[in-house]
CSV table of N, CA and C in Angstrom, one decimal:
chain,number,residue,atom,x,y,z
D,1,MET,N,-1.5,-24.3,13.4
D,1,MET,CA,-1.2,-24.5,12.0
D,1,MET,C,-0.5,-23.2,11.4
D,2,PHE,N,0.5,-23.5,10.7
D,2,PHE,CA,1.4,-22.4,10.1
D,2,PHE,C,0.6,-21.7,9.0
D,3,LYS,N,0.5,-20.3,9.1
D,3,LYS,CA,-0.1,-19.5,8.0
D,3,LYS,C,1.0,-18.9,7.1
D,4,LYS,N,0.8,-19.2,5.8
D,4,LYS,CA,1.7,-18.7,4.9
D,4,LYS,C,1.6,-17.1,4.8
D,5,LYS,N,2.7,-16.4,4.6
D,5,LYS,CA,2.6,-15.0,4.4
D,5,LYS,C,2.2,-14.8,3.0
D,6,ILE,N,1.4,-13.7,2.8
D,6,ILE,CA,1.0,-13.4,1.4
D,6,ILE,C,1.7,-12.1,1.0
D,7,ILE,N,2.6,-12.2,0.0
D,7,ILE,CA,3.5,-11.2,-0.4
D,7,ILE,C,3.2,-10.7,-1.8
D,8,ALA,N,3.2,-9.3,-1.9
D,8,ALA,CA,3.1,-8.7,-3.3
D,8,ALA,C,4.5,-8.3,-3.7
D,9,LEU,N,4.9,-8.5,-4.9
D,9,LEU,CA,6.2,-8.1,-5.4
D,9,LEU,C,5.9,-7.3,-6.7
D,10,VAL,N,6.5,-6.1,-6.8
D,10,VAL,CA,6.5,-5.2,-7.9
D,10,VAL,C,7.9,-5.0,-8.4
D,11,CYS,N,8.1,-5.3,-9.7
D,11,CYS,CA,9.5,-5.1,-10.2
D,11,CYS,C,9.5,-3.9,-11.1
D,12,CYS,N,10.5,-3.0,-10.8
D,12,CYS,CA,10.6,-1.7,-11.6
D,12,CYS,C,12.1,-1.5,-11.9
D,13,ARG,N,12.5,-1.6,-13.1
D,13,ARG,CA,13.9,-1.3,-13.5
D,13,ARG,C,14.0,0.1,-14.0
D,14,LYS,N,15.2,0.6,-13.9
D,14,LYS,CA,15.4,2.0,-14.2
D,14,LYS,C,15.5,2.3,-15.7
D,15,ASN,N,16.0,1.4,-16.5
D,15,ASN,CA,16.2,1.7,-17.9
D,15,ASN,C,15.1,1.2,-18.8
D,16,SER,N,13.9,1.8,-18.6
D,16,SER,CA,12.8,1.4,-19.5
D,16,SER,C,13.1,1.8,-20.9
D,17,LYS,N,12.7,1.0,-21.8
D,17,LYS,CA,13.0,1.3,-23.2
D,17,LYS,C,12.0,2.3,-23.8
D,18,GLY,N,10.7,2.1,-23.6
D,18,GLY,CA,9.7,3.0,-24.2
D,18,GLY,C,9.7,4.4,-23.6
D,19,ILE,N,9.5,4.5,-22.3
D,19,ILE,CA,9.5,5.8,-21.6
D,19,ILE,C,10.6,5.8,-20.5
D,20,ILE,N,11.6,6.6,-20.7
D,20,ILE,CA,12.7,6.6,-19.7
D,20,ILE,C,12.1,6.9,-18.3
D,21,ASN,N,12.6,6.1,-17.3
D,21,ASN,CA,12.1,6.3,-15.9
D,21,ASN,C,10.6,6.3,-15.8
D,22,LYS,N,9.9,5.5,-16.6
D,22,LYS,CA,8.5,5.5,-16.5
D,22,LYS,C,7.9,5.1,-15.1
D,23,ASN,N,8.6,4.3,-14.4
D,23,ASN,CA,8.1,3.9,-13.1
D,23,ASN,C,8.0,5.0,-12.1
D,24,ILE,N,8.7,6.1,-12.3
D,24,ILE,CA,8.6,7.2,-11.4
D,24,ILE,C,8.1,8.5,-12.0
D,25,LYS,N,7.6,8.4,-13.3
D,25,LYS,CA,7.0,9.5,-14.0
D,25,LYS,C,5.7,9.9,-13.2
D,26,THR,N,5.4,11.1,-13.2
D,26,THR,CA,4.2,11.6,-12.5
D,26,THR,C,3.0,11.2,-13.3
D,27,PHE,N,2.0,10.6,-12.6
D,27,PHE,CA,0.7,10.2,-13.2
D,27,PHE,C,-0.3,10.6,-12.2
D,28,SER,N,-1.2,11.6,-12.6
D,28,SER,CA,-2.2,12.1,-11.7
D,28,SER,C,-1.6,12.7,-10.4
D,29,GLY,N,-0.4,13.3,-10.6
D,29,GLY,CA,0.2,14.0,-9.4
D,29,GLY,C,1.1,13.2,-8.6
D,30,LYS,N,1.3,11.9,-8.8
D,30,LYS,CA,2.1,11.0,-8.0
D,30,LYS,C,3.0,10.2,-8.9
D,31,PRO,N,4.1,9.6,-8.4
D,31,PRO,CA,4.9,8.7,-9.2
D,31,PRO,C,4.1,7.5,-9.6
D,32,LEU,N,4.3,7.0,-10.8
D,32,LEU,CA,3.5,5.8,-11.3
D,32,LEU,C,3.4,4.7,-10.2
D,33,MET,N,4.6,4.4,-9.6
D,33,MET,CA,4.6,3.3,-8.7
D,33,MET,C,3.8,3.5,-7.4
D,34,TYR,N,3.5,4.8,-7.1
D,34,TYR,CA,2.6,5.1,-6.0
D,34,TYR,C,1.2,4.4,-6.2
D,35,TRP,N,0.7,4.6,-7.4
D,35,TRP,CA,-0.7,4.0,-7.7
D,35,TRP,C,-0.7,2.5,-7.6
D,36,THR,N,0.4,1.9,-8.0
D,36,THR,CA,0.4,0.4,-7.9
D,36,THR,C,0.5,0.0,-6.4
D,37,TYR,N,1.3,0.7,-5.6
D,37,TYR,CA,1.4,0.4,-4.2
D,37,TYR,C,0.0,0.7,-3.5
D,38,LYS,N,-0.6,1.8,-3.8
D,38,LYS,CA,-1.9,2.2,-3.2
D,38,LYS,C,-3.0,1.1,-3.5
D,39,ASN,N,-3.0,0.6,-4.8
D,39,ASN,CA,-4.0,-0.4,-5.1
D,39,ASN,C,-3.7,-1.8,-4.4
D,40,ILE,N,-2.4,-2.1,-4.3
D,40,ILE,CA,-2.1,-3.3,-3.6
D,40,ILE,C,-2.4,-3.2,-2.1
D,41,TYR,N,-2.0,-2.1,-1.5
D,41,TYR,CA,-2.3,-1.8,-0.1
D,41,TYR,C,-3.8,-1.8,0.2
D,42,ASN,N,-4.6,-1.2,-0.7
D,42,ASN,CA,-6.1,-1.1,-0.5
D,42,ASN,C,-6.8,-2.4,-0.7
D,43,SER,N,-6.1,-3.3,-1.3
D,43,SER,CA,-6.7,-4.7,-1.5
D,43,SER,C,-6.8,-5.4,-0.1
D,44,LYS,N,-6.0,-5.0,0.8
D,44,LYS,CA,-5.9,-5.6,2.2
D,44,LYS,C,-5.7,-7.1,2.2
D,45,LEU,N,-5.0,-7.6,1.1
D,45,LEU,CA,-4.7,-9.0,1.0
D,45,LEU,C,-3.3,-9.4,1.5
D,46,PHE,N,-2.4,-8.4,1.5
D,46,PHE,CA,-1.0,-8.8,1.6
D,46,PHE,C,-0.4,-8.4,3.0
D,47,ASP,N,0.5,-9.3,3.4
D,47,ASP,CA,1.2,-9.1,4.7
D,47,ASP,C,2.4,-8.2,4.4
D,48,GLU,N,3.0,-8.2,3.2
D,48,GLU,CA,4.1,-7.4,2.9
D,48,GLU,C,4.1,-7.0,1.4
D,49,ILE,N,4.5,-5.8,1.1
D,49,ILE,CA,4.6,-5.3,-0.3
D,49,ILE,C,6.0,-4.9,-0.6
D,50,TYR,N,6.6,-5.7,-1.5
D,50,TYR,CA,8.0,-5.5,-1.9
D,50,TYR,C,8.2,-4.8,-3.2
D,51,LEU,N,9.3,-4.1,-3.4
D,51,LEU,CA,9.7,-3.5,-4.7
D,51,LEU,C,11.1,-4.1,-5.0
D,52,SER,N,11.2,-4.6,-6.2
D,52,SER,CA,12.5,-5.1,-6.7
D,52,SER,C,13.0,-4.1,-7.8
D,53,THR,N,14.1,-3.5,-7.6
D,53,THR,CA,14.6,-2.5,-8.5
D,53,THR,C,16.1,-2.5,-8.5
D,54,ASP,N,16.7,-2.0,-9.6
D,54,ASP,CA,18.1,-1.9,-9.8
D,54,ASP,C,18.6,-0.4,-9.5
D,55,SER,N,17.6,0.4,-9.2
D,55,SER,CA,17.9,1.9,-9.1
D,55,SER,C,17.8,2.4,-7.6
D,56,LYS,N,18.9,3.1,-7.2
D,56,LYS,CA,18.9,3.7,-5.8
D,56,LYS,C,17.8,4.7,-5.7
D,57,LYS,N,17.5,5.5,-6.8
D,57,LYS,CA,16.5,6.5,-6.8
D,57,LYS,C,15.1,5.9,-6.7
D,58,PHE,N,14.9,4.8,-7.5
D,58,PHE,CA,13.6,4.1,-7.4
D,58,PHE,C,13.4,3.5,-6.0
D,59,ALA,N,14.4,3.0,-5.5
D,59,ALA,CA,14.4,2.3,-4.1
D,59,ALA,C,14.0,3.4,-3.1
D,60,GLU,N,14.6,4.6,-3.2
D,60,GLU,CA,14.3,5.6,-2.2
D,60,GLU,C,12.8,6.1,-2.3
D,61,ILE,N,12.4,6.3,-3.6
D,61,ILE,CA,11.0,6.7,-3.8
D,61,ILE,C,10.1,5.6,-3.3
D,62,GLY,N,10.4,4.4,-3.7
D,62,GLY,CA,9.6,3.2,-3.2
D,62,GLY,C,9.4,3.2,-1.7
D,63,LYS,N,10.5,3.3,-1.0
D,63,LYS,CA,10.5,3.3,0.5
D,63,LYS,C,9.6,4.4,1.0
D,64,ASN,N,9.7,5.6,0.4
D,64,ASN,CA,8.9,6.7,0.9
D,64,ASN,C,7.4,6.5,0.6
D,65,ILE,N,7.1,5.7,-0.4
D,65,ILE,CA,5.7,5.4,-0.7
D,65,ILE,C,5.2,4.4,0.3
D,66,GLY,N,6.1,3.4,0.7
D,66,GLY,CA,5.7,2.4,1.6
D,66,GLY,C,6.2,1.0,1.3
D,67,PHE,N,6.8,0.8,0.1
D,67,PHE,CA,7.3,-0.5,-0.3
D,67,PHE,C,8.4,-0.9,0.6
D,68,ASN,N,8.6,-2.2,0.9
D,68,ASN,CA,9.8,-2.8,1.5
D,68,ASN,C,10.8,-3.0,0.3
D,69,VAL,N,12.0,-2.4,0.5
D,69,VAL,CA,13.0,-2.5,-0.5
D,69,VAL,C,14.3,-3.1,0.2
D,70,PRO,N,14.4,-4.4,0.3
D,70,PRO,CA,15.5,-5.0,1.1
D,70,PRO,C,16.9,-4.9,0.4
D,71,HIS,N,16.9,-4.8,-0.9
D,71,HIS,CA,18.2,-4.7,-1.6
D,71,HIS,C,18.0,-4.3,-3.0
D,72,LEU,N,19.1,-3.9,-3.7
D,72,LEU,CA,19.0,-3.6,-5.1
D,72,LEU,C,19.2,-4.9,-5.9
D,73,ARG,N,18.5,-4.9,-7.1
D,73,ARG,CA,18.6,-6.0,-8.0
D,73,ARG,C,19.9,-5.8,-8.8
D,74,PRO,N,20.7,-6.9,-9.1
D,74,PRO,CA,21.9,-6.8,-9.9
D,74,PRO,C,21.5,-6.4,-11.3
D,75,GLY,N,22.4,-5.6,-11.9
D,75,GLY,CA,22.2,-5.1,-13.3
D,75,GLY,C,21.9,-6.2,-14.3
D,76,ASN,N,22.5,-7.4,-14.2
D,76,ASN,CA,22.3,-8.4,-15.2
D,76,ASN,C,20.8,-8.9,-15.1
D,77,LEU,N,20.1,-8.6,-14.1
D,77,LEU,CA,18.7,-9.0,-13.9
D,77,LEU,C,17.7,-7.8,-14.2
D,78,ALA,N,18.3,-6.7,-14.7
D,78,ALA,CA,17.5,-5.6,-15.0
D,78,ALA,C,17.6,-5.0,-16.4
D,79,LYS,N,17.9,-5.9,-17.3
D,79,LYS,CA,18.0,-5.5,-18.7
D,79,LYS,C,16.7,-5.8,-19.4
D,80,SER,N,16.5,-5.2,-20.6
D,80,SER,CA,15.3,-5.5,-21.4
D,80,SER,C,15.2,-6.9,-21.8
D,81,ASN,N,16.3,-7.6,-21.9
D,81,ASN,CA,16.3,-9.1,-22.3
D,81,ASN,C,16.5,-10.0,-21.1
D,82,SER,N,16.5,-9.5,-19.9
D,82,SER,CA,16.7,-10.3,-18.7
D,82,SER,C,15.5,-11.2,-18.5
D,83,ASP,N,15.7,-12.4,-18.0
D,83,ASP,CA,14.7,-13.4,-17.8
D,83,ASP,C,13.9,-13.0,-16.5
D,84,VAL,N,12.7,-12.6,-16.6
D,84,VAL,CA,11.9,-12.2,-15.4
D,84,VAL,C,11.8,-13.3,-14.4
D,85,PHE,N,11.8,-14.5,-14.8
D,85,PHE,CA,11.8,-15.6,-13.8
D,85,PHE,C,13.1,-15.7,-13.0
D,86,GLU,N,14.2,-15.4,-13.6
D,86,GLU,CA,15.5,-15.4,-12.9
D,86,GLU,C,15.5,-14.2,-11.9
D,87,THR,N,14.9,-13.1,-12.3
D,87,THR,CA,14.7,-12.0,-11.4
D,87,THR,C,13.9,-12.4,-10.1
D,88,HIS,N,12.8,-13.0,-10.4
D,88,HIS,CA,12.0,-13.5,-9.3
D,88,HIS,C,12.7,-14.5,-8.4
D,89,LYS,N,13.4,-15.4,-9.0
D,89,LYS,CA,14.2,-16.4,-8.3
D,89,LYS,C,15.2,-15.8,-7.4
D,90,PHE,N,16.0,-14.8,-7.9
D,90,PHE,CA,17.0,-14.1,-7.2
D,90,PHE,C,16.3,-13.5,-5.9
D,91,PHE,N,15.2,-12.8,-6.1
D,91,PHE,CA,14.5,-12.1,-5.1
D,91,PHE,C,14.1,-13.1,-4.0
D,92,PHE,N,13.5,-14.2,-4.4
D,92,PHE,CA,13.0,-15.2,-3.5
D,92,PHE,C,14.1,-15.8,-2.7
D,93,ASN,N,15.2,-16.2,-3.4
D,93,ASN,CA,16.4,-16.8,-2.7
D,93,ASN,C,17.0,-15.8,-1.7
D,94,LYS,N,17.1,-14.5,-2.1
D,94,LYS,CA,17.7,-13.5,-1.2
D,94,LYS,C,16.9,-13.4,0.1
D,95,LEU,N,15.6,-13.5,0.0
D,95,LEU,CA,14.8,-13.3,1.2
D,95,LEU,C,14.3,-14.6,1.9
D,96,GLY,N,14.7,-15.8,1.3
D,96,GLY,CA,14.4,-17.1,1.8
D,96,GLY,C,12.9,-17.4,1.6
D,97,LEU,N,12.3,-16.9,0.5
D,97,LEU,CA,10.9,-17.2,0.3
D,97,LEU,C,10.8,-18.4,-0.6
D,98,ASN,N,9.8,-19.2,-0.3
D,98,ASN,CA,9.5,-20.4,-1.1
D,98,ASN,C,8.0,-20.8,-0.9
D,99,ASP,N,7.6,-21.8,-1.7
D,99,ASP,CA,6.2,-22.3,-1.7
D,99,ASP,C,5.7,-22.8,-0.3
D,100,GLU,N,6.7,-23.1,0.6
D,100,GLU,CA,6.3,-23.7,1.9
D,100,GLU,C,6.0,-22.6,2.9
D,101,ASN,N,6.6,-21.4,2.7
D,101,ASN,CA,6.4,-20.3,3.7
D,101,ASN,C,5.6,-19.1,3.2
D,102,CYS,N,5.3,-19.0,1.9
D,102,CYS,CA,4.6,-17.8,1.4
D,102,CYS,C,3.9,-18.1,0.1
D,103,ILE,N,3.0,-17.2,-0.2
D,103,ILE,CA,2.4,-17.1,-1.5
D,103,ILE,C,2.8,-15.7,-2.0
D,104,VAL,N,3.4,-15.7,-3.2
D,104,VAL,CA,3.9,-14.4,-3.8
D,104,VAL,C,3.0,-14.1,-5.0
D,105,CYS,N,2.6,-12.8,-5.0
D,105,CYS,CA,1.8,-12.3,-6.1
D,105,CYS,C,2.7,-11.2,-6.8
D,106,ILE,N,3.0,-11.5,-8.1
D,106,ILE,CA,3.8,-10.6,-8.8
D,106,ILE,C,2.8,-9.6,-9.5
D,107,ILE,N,3.0,-8.4,-9.3
D,107,ILE,CA,2.0,-7.4,-9.8
D,107,ILE,C,2.8,-6.4,-10.7
D,108,ASN,N,2.4,-6.2,-11.9
D,108,ASN,CA,3.0,-5.2,-12.8
D,108,ASN,C,2.7,-3.8,-12.3
D,109,ASN,N,3.7,-2.9,-12.5
D,109,ASN,CA,3.5,-1.5,-12.2
D,109,ASN,C,2.6,-0.9,-13.2
D,110,ASN,N,1.3,-1.0,-12.9
D,110,ASN,CA,0.2,-0.6,-13.8
D,110,ASN,C,-0.9,0.0,-12.9
D,111,PRO,N,-1.1,1.3,-13.0
D,111,PRO,CA,-2.1,2.0,-12.2
D,111,PRO,C,-3.5,1.5,-12.4
D,112,PHE,N,-3.7,0.8,-13.5
D,112,PHE,CA,-5.1,0.4,-13.8
D,112,PHE,C,-5.4,-1.0,-13.3
D,113,ILE,N,-4.4,-1.7,-12.6
D,113,ILE,CA,-4.7,-2.9,-11.9
D,113,ILE,C,-5.2,-2.4,-10.5
D,114,ASP,N,-6.5,-2.2,-10.4
D,114,ASP,CA,-7.0,-1.6,-9.1
D,114,ASP,C,-7.2,-2.7,-8.1
D,115,ASN,N,-7.5,-2.3,-6.8
D,115,ASN,CA,-7.6,-3.2,-5.7
D,115,ASN,C,-8.7,-4.2,-5.9
D,116,PHE,N,-9.8,-3.8,-6.6
D,116,PHE,CA,-10.9,-4.7,-6.9
D,116,PHE,C,-10.4,-5.9,-7.8
D,117,LEU,N,-9.6,-5.6,-8.8
D,117,LEU,CA,-9.1,-6.6,-9.7
D,117,LEU,C,-8.1,-7.5,-9.0
D,118,ILE,N,-7.3,-6.9,-8.1
D,118,ILE,CA,-6.4,-7.7,-7.3
D,118,ILE,C,-7.2,-8.7,-6.5
D,119,LYS,N,-8.2,-8.2,-5.8
D,119,LYS,CA,-9.0,-9.1,-4.9
D,119,LYS,C,-9.7,-10.2,-5.7
D,120,LYS,N,-10.3,-9.8,-6.8
D,120,LYS,CA,-11.0,-10.7,-7.7
D,120,LYS,C,-10.1,-11.8,-8.2
D,121,SER,N,-8.9,-11.4,-8.6
D,121,SER,CA,-7.9,-12.4,-9.1
D,121,SER,C,-7.5,-13.3,-8.1
D,122,PHE,N,-7.2,-12.8,-6.9
D,122,PHE,CA,-6.8,-13.6,-5.8
D,122,PHE,C,-7.8,-14.6,-5.3
D,123,LYS,N,-9.1,-14.2,-5.4
D,123,LYS,CA,-10.2,-15.1,-5.0
D,123,LYS,C,-10.3,-16.2,-6.0
D,124,ILE,N,-10.1,-15.9,-7.3
D,124,ILE,CA,-10.1,-17.0,-8.3
D,124,ILE,C,-8.9,-17.9,-8.1
D,125,PHE,N,-7.7,-17.4,-7.8
D,125,PHE,CA,-6.5,-18.1,-7.5
D,125,PHE,C,-6.8,-19.1,-6.4
D,126,LYS,N,-7.3,-18.6,-5.3
D,126,LYS,CA,-7.5,-19.5,-4.1
D,126,LYS,C,-8.6,-20.5,-4.3
D,127,LYS,N,-9.8,-20.1,-4.9
D,127,LYS,CA,-10.9,-21.0,-5.1
D,127,LYS,C,-10.5,-22.2,-6.0
D,128,ASN,N,-9.7,-21.9,-7.1
D,128,ASN,CA,-9.4,-23.0,-8.0
D,128,ASN,C,-8.1,-23.7,-7.7
D,129,LYS,N,-7.4,-23.2,-6.6
D,129,LYS,CA,-6.1,-23.8,-6.2
D,129,LYS,C,-5.1,-23.8,-7.3
D,130,PHE,N,-5.1,-22.7,-8.0
D,130,PHE,CA,-4.1,-22.5,-9.1
D,130,PHE,C,-2.7,-22.4,-8.5
D,131,LYS,N,-1.7,-22.8,-9.3
D,131,LYS,CA,-0.3,-22.5,-8.9
D,131,LYS,C,0.0,-21.1,-9.1
D,132,PHE,N,-0.5,-20.4,-10.1
D,132,PHE,CA,-0.3,-19.0,-10.3
D,132,PHE,C,-1.4,-18.4,-11.2
D,133,ILE,N,-1.5,-17.1,-11.1
D,133,ILE,CA,-2.5,-16.4,-11.9
D,133,ILE,C,-1.8,-15.1,-12.4
D,134,VAL,N,-2.1,-14.7,-13.6
D,134,VAL,CA,-1.4,-13.5,-14.2
D,134,VAL,C,-2.4,-12.4,-14.4
D,135,MET,N,-2.2,-11.3,-13.9
D,135,MET,CA,-3.0,-10.1,-14.2
D,135,MET,C,-2.2,-9.3,-15.2
D,136,GLY,N,-2.9,-9.0,-16.3
D,136,GLY,CA,-2.1,-8.2,-17.3
D,136,GLY,C,-3.0,-7.3,-18.0
D,137,ALA,N,-2.5,-6.7,-19.1
D,137,ALA,CA,-3.2,-5.8,-19.9
D,137,ALA,C,-3.1,-6.2,-21.3
D,138,ILE,N,-4.1,-5.8,-22.1
D,138,ILE,CA,-4.0,-6.2,-23.6
D,138,ILE,C,-3.9,-4.9,-24.4
D,139,PRO,N,-3.3,-5.0,-25.5
D,139,PRO,CA,-3.2,-3.8,-26.4
D,139,PRO,C,-4.5,-3.4,-26.9
D,140,ILE,N,-4.8,-2.1,-27.0
D,140,ILE,CA,-6.0,-1.6,-27.6
D,140,ILE,C,-5.8,-0.8,-28.8
D,141,SER,N,-4.5,-0.6,-29.1
D,141,SER,CA,-4.3,0.2,-30.4
D,141,SER,C,-3.1,-0.5,-31.1
D,142,THR,N,-3.0,-0.2,-32.4
D,142,THR,CA,-2.0,-0.9,-33.2
D,142,THR,C,-0.6,-0.5,-32.8
D,143,ASP,N,-0.4,0.7,-32.2
D,143,ASP,CA,1.0,1.0,-31.8
D,143,ASP,C,1.4,0.4,-30.5
D,144,GLN,N,0.4,-0.2,-29.8
D,144,GLN,CA,0.6,-0.9,-28.5
D,144,GLN,C,1.2,0.0,-27.4
D,145,ILE,N,0.9,1.3,-27.5
D,145,ILE,CA,1.3,2.2,-26.4
D,145,ILE,C,0.2,2.2,-25.3
D,146,PHE,N,-1.0,2.2,-25.7
D,146,PHE,CA,-2.1,2.3,-24.7
D,146,PHE,C,-2.7,0.9,-24.4
D,147,PHE,N,-2.9,0.7,-23.1
D,147,PHE,CA,-3.4,-0.6,-22.7
D,147,PHE,C,-4.7,-0.4,-21.9
D,148,ARG,N,-5.6,-1.4,-22.0
D,148,ARG,CA,-6.8,-1.5,-21.2
D,148,ARG,C,-6.7,-2.8,-20.4
D,149,GLN,N,-7.2,-2.7,-19.2
D,149,GLN,CA,-7.1,-3.9,-18.3
D,149,GLN,C,-7.9,-5.1,-18.9
D,150,MET,N,-7.3,-6.2,-18.8
D,150,MET,CA,-7.9,-7.4,-19.3
D,150,MET,C,-9.0,-7.9,-18.3
D,151,LYS,N,-10.0,-8.4,-18.9
D,151,LYS,CA,-11.1,-9.0,-18.1
D,151,LYS,C,-10.9,-10.5,-18.1
D,152,LEU,N,-11.6,-11.2,-17.2
D,152,LEU,CA,-11.6,-12.6,-17.1
D,152,LEU,C,-12.3,-13.3,-18.3
D,153,TYR,N,-11.5,-14.1,-19.1
D,153,TYR,CA,-12.1,-14.8,-20.2
D,153,TYR,C,-12.0,-16.3,-19.9
D,154,LYS,N,-13.1,-17.0,-20.2
D,154,LYS,CA,-13.1,-18.5,-20.0
D,154,LYS,C,-12.9,-19.2,-21.3
């Protein structure tokens, strides 16, 4: 029986609006994307961990951390108003990924999505045979700069 690959995908564009180059800013002594990679890796769920970016610098840092970075994303898919689903579709098509050969988990570059939350979310996903599950954060202040990890609500 064919086993589907389980793939994690993290998208990091270079021209963040709020904090310039936030994805590589130092957070607790490491680039922000390091913590996301570490949490994904430590979940031990994924066969491959990919980074989608439009930045050569981000790609190089991502590769050094351990991400697979097969190509750069085109600029038209890395704008603040770009359709994130078109970005995913581009990535899937470029690598020949589809529902028949893999399960893809899109994970935001957020150091507070820890490996326990990733495992818990994936367990819920598989148990309920969902088509997708979203891990996110909710604003905890009126200026919406600080975020706290969302808990499971029924």
